Amino acid sequence: MTIKVHIDRLLVERQMTVTELSTRVGITMANISILKNGKAKAIRFSTLEGLCDVLECQPGELLEYIEDKK
């Protein structure tokens, strides 16, 4: 299974920079990069809540489950 994070798409739609997102959510740009590049193994609910608040979205708009094909 794969979880895809759509931060890039939401940033473009909201006309927001990664720097602005980082500042407003209170997480480092490095951690946003880890999320954007699919390298994250976990995400705290408080971080997910902050991202959804700042990006004005629901968790389902930010995260997508992609089933592995066998």
Coordinates of N, CA, C and O in Angstrom, one line a residue:
M1 N 0.8 -1.2 0.0 CA 0.0 0.0 0.0 C 0.9 1.2 0.0 O 2.0 1.2 0.5
T2 N 0.3 2.3 -0.5 CA 1.0 3.6 -0.6 C 0.1 4.7 -0.2 O -1.1 4.7 -0.6
I3 N 0.6 5.6 0.6 CA -0.2 6.8 0.9 C 0.5 8.0 0.2 O 1.7 8.2 0.4
K4 N -0.3 8.6 -0.7 CA 0.3 9.8 -1.4 C -0.2 11.0 -0.7 O -1.4 11.2 -0.3
V5 N 0.7 12.0 -0.5 CA 0.4 13.3 0.1 C 0.3 14.3 -1.0 O 1.3 14.5 -1.7
H6 N -0.8 15.1 -1.0 CA -1.0 16.1 -2.1 C -0.7 17.5 -1.6 O -1.5 18.4 -2.0
I7 N 0.4 17.7 -0.9 CA 0.7 19.1 -0.5 C 1.0 20.0 -1.6 O 0.5 21.1 -1.7
D8 N 1.7 19.5 -2.6 CA 2.1 20.4 -3.8 C 0.9 20.9 -4.5 O 0.8 22.1 -4.8
R9 N -0.1 20.0 -4.7 CA -1.3 20.4 -5.4 C -2.1 21.4 -4.6 O -2.5 22.5 -5.2
L10 N -2.2 21.2 -3.3 CA -3.0 22.1 -2.5 C -2.3 23.5 -2.3 O -2.9 24.5 -2.3
L11 N -0.9 23.4 -2.3 CA -0.2 24.7 -2.2 C -0.4 25.6 -3.5 O -0.6 26.8 -3.4
V12 N -0.4 24.9 -4.6 CA -0.7 25.6 -5.9 C -2.1 26.2 -5.9 O -2.3 27.4 -6.2
E13 N -3.1 25.4 -5.5 CA -4.5 25.8 -5.5 C -4.7 27.0 -4.5 O -5.5 27.8 -4.7
R14 N -3.9 27.0 -3.4 CA -4.1 28.0 -2.4 C -3.1 29.2 -2.6 O -3.1 30.1 -1.8
Q15 N -2.3 29.1 -3.6 CA -1.3 30.1 -4.0 C -0.4 30.4 -2.7 O -0.3 31.6 -2.3
M16 N 0.1 29.4 -2.1 CA 0.9 29.4 -0.9 C 2.3 28.8 -1.1 O 2.4 27.8 -1.9
T17 N 3.3 29.3 -0.5 CA 4.6 28.7 -0.6 C 4.8 27.7 0.5 O 4.1 27.7 1.5
V18 N 5.8 26.9 0.3 CA 6.2 25.9 1.3 C 6.7 26.6 2.6 O 6.4 26.2 3.7
T19 N 7.4 27.7 2.4 CA 7.8 28.5 3.6 C 6.7 29.1 4.4 O 6.7 29.0 5.6
E20 N 5.7 29.6 3.7 CA 4.5 30.1 4.4 C 3.8 29.0 5.1 O 3.4 29.1 6.3
L21 N 3.6 27.8 4.5 CA 3.0 26.7 5.1 C 3.7 26.2 6.3 O 3.1 26.0 7.4
S22 N 5.0 26.1 6.2 CA 5.9 25.7 7.3 C 5.7 26.7 8.5 O 5.5 26.2 9.7
T23 N 5.7 28.0 8.3 CA 5.6 29.0 9.3 C 4.2 28.9 10.0 O 4.1 28.9 11.2
R24 N 3.2 28.8 9.2 CA 1.8 28.8 9.7 C 1.4 27.6 10.4 O 0.7 27.6 11.4
V25 N 2.0 26.4 10.0 CA 1.6 25.1 10.7 C 2.6 24.9 11.9 O 2.2 24.3 12.8
G26 N 3.8 25.5 11.8 CA 4.7 25.3 12.9 C 5.5 24.0 12.8 O 6.0 23.5 13.8
I27 N 5.8 23.6 11.6 CA 6.7 22.4 11.3 C 7.8 22.9 10.4 O 7.7 23.9 9.7
T28 N 8.9 22.2 10.4 CA 10.1 22.6 9.6 C 9.8 22.3 8.2 O 9.0 21.4 7.8
M29 N 10.5 23.0 7.4 CA 10.5 22.8 5.9 C 11.0 21.4 5.6 O 10.5 20.8 4.6
A30 N 11.9 20.9 6.4 CA 12.5 19.6 6.1 C 11.4 18.5 6.3 O 11.2 17.6 5.6
N31 N 10.5 18.7 7.4 CA 9.4 17.8 7.6 C 8.4 17.9 6.5 O 7.8 16.9 6.1
I32 N 8.1 19.1 6.0 CA 7.2 19.2 4.9 C 7.7 18.5 3.7 O 7.0 17.8 2.9
S33 N 9.0 18.6 3.4 CA 9.7 18.0 2.3 C 9.6 16.4 2.4 O 9.3 15.7 1.4
I34 N 9.7 15.9 3.6 CA 9.6 14.5 3.9 C 8.2 14.0 3.5 O 8.0 13.0 2.9
L35 N 7.2 14.8 3.9 CA 5.8 14.5 3.6 C 5.6 14.5 2.1 O 5.0 13.6 1.5
K36 N 6.0 15.6 1.4 CA 5.8 15.8 0.0 C 6.5 14.7 -0.8 O 5.9 14.3 -1.9
N37 N 7.6 14.2 -0.4 CA 8.4 13.3 -1.2 C 8.0 11.8 -0.9 O 8.7 10.9 -1.4
G38 N 7.0 11.6 0.0 CA 6.6 10.3 0.3 C 7.5 9.5 1.2 O 7.5 8.3 1.2
K39 N 8.4 10.2 1.9 CA 9.3 9.5 2.8 C 8.9 9.3 4.2 O 9.5 8.7 5.0
A40 N 7.7 10.0 4.5 CA 7.2 9.9 5.9 C 6.7 8.5 6.2 O 6.1 7.9 5.4
K41 N 7.0 8.0 7.4 CA 6.5 6.8 7.9 C 5.3 7.0 8.8 O 4.5 6.0 9.0
A42 N 5.1 8.2 9.3 CA 3.9 8.5 10.1 C 3.7 10.0 10.1 O 4.5 10.8 9.7
I43 N 2.5 10.4 10.6 CA 2.2 11.8 10.8 C 1.4 11.9 12.0 O 0.5 11.1 12.3
R44 N 1.7 12.9 12.8 CA 0.9 13.2 14.1 C -0.4 13.8 13.7 O -0.5 14.5 12.7
F45 N -1.4 13.4 14.5 CA -2.7 14.0 14.2 C -2.7 15.5 14.4 O -3.3 16.3 13.7
S46 N -1.8 16.0 15.3 CA -1.7 17.5 15.5 C -1.1 18.1 14.2 O -1.6 19.2 13.8
T47 N -0.2 17.5 13.6 CA 0.4 18.0 12.3 C -0.7 17.9 11.2 O -0.8 18.9 10.5
L48 N -1.4 16.8 11.1 CA -2.4 16.7 10.1 C -3.5 17.7 10.3 O -4.0 18.4 9.4
E49 N -3.9 18.0 11.6 CA -4.9 19.0 11.9 C -4.4 20.4 11.5 O -5.1 21.2 10.9
G50 N -3.1 20.7 11.8 CA -2.5 22.0 11.4 C -2.5 22.2 9.9 O -2.8 23.2 9.4
L51 N -2.1 21.1 9.2 CA -2.1 21.2 7.7 C -3.5 21.5 7.1 O -3.7 22.3 6.3
C52 N -4.4 20.7 7.6 CA -5.8 20.9 7.2 C -6.4 22.2 7.5 O -7.1 22.9 6.7
D53 N -6.0 22.8 8.7 CA -6.5 24.1 9.1 C -5.9 25.2 8.2 O -6.6 26.0 7.6
V54 N -4.6 25.1 8.0 CA -3.9 26.2 7.2 C -4.3 26.0 5.7 O -4.6 27.0 5.0
L55 N -4.4 24.8 5.2 CA -4.7 24.6 3.8 C -6.2 24.6 3.5 O -6.7 24.5 2.4
E56 N -7.0 24.7 4.6 CA -8.5 24.7 4.5 C -9.0 23.5 3.7 O -9.7 23.7 2.7
C57 N -8.6 22.3 4.1 CA -9.0 21.1 3.5 C -9.3 20.0 4.5 O -9.2 20.2 5.7
Q58 N -9.9 18.9 4.0 CA -10.2 17.8 4.8 C -9.0 16.8 4.6 O -8.3 16.8 3.6
P59 N -8.8 15.9 5.6 CA -7.7 14.9 5.5 C -7.7 14.1 4.1 O -6.7 13.9 3.6
G60 N -8.9 13.8 3.6 CA -9.0 13.1 2.4 C -8.5 13.8 1.2 O -8.2 13.3 0.1
E61 N -8.5 15.2 1.3 CA -7.9 16.0 0.2 C -6.4 16.0 0.2 O -5.8 16.2 -0.8
L62 N -5.9 15.8 1.4 CA -4.4 15.8 1.6 C -3.8 14.5 1.4 O -2.7 14.4 0.9
L63 N -4.5 13.4 1.8 CA -3.9 12.0 1.7 C -4.8 11.2 0.8 O -6.0 11.3 0.8
E64 N -4.1 10.3 0.1 CA -4.7 9.4 -0.8 C -4.1 8.0 -0.7 O -2.9 7.8 -0.7
Y65 N -5.0 7.0 -0.5 CA -4.5 5.6 -0.4 C -4.5 5.0 -1.8 O -5.4 5.1 -2.5
I66 N -3.3 4.4 -2.1 CA -3.2 3.8 -3.4 C -2.8 2.3 -3.1 O -1.8 2.0 -2.6
E67 N -3.7 1.4 -3.6 CA -3.5 0.0 -3.3 C -2.4 -0.6 -4.3 O -2.4 -0.2 -5.5
D68 N -1.5 -1.4 -3.7 CA -0.5 -2.0 -4.6 C -1.1 -3.0 -5.5 O -2.0 -3.8 -5.1
K69 N -0.7 -3.0 -6.7 CA -1.2 -4.0 -7.7 C -0.3 -5.2 -7.6 O 0.9 -5.1 -7.6
K70 N -0.9 -6.4 -7.6 CA -0.2 -7.6 -7.5 C -0.2 -8.4 -8.7 O -0.9 -8.3 -9.6

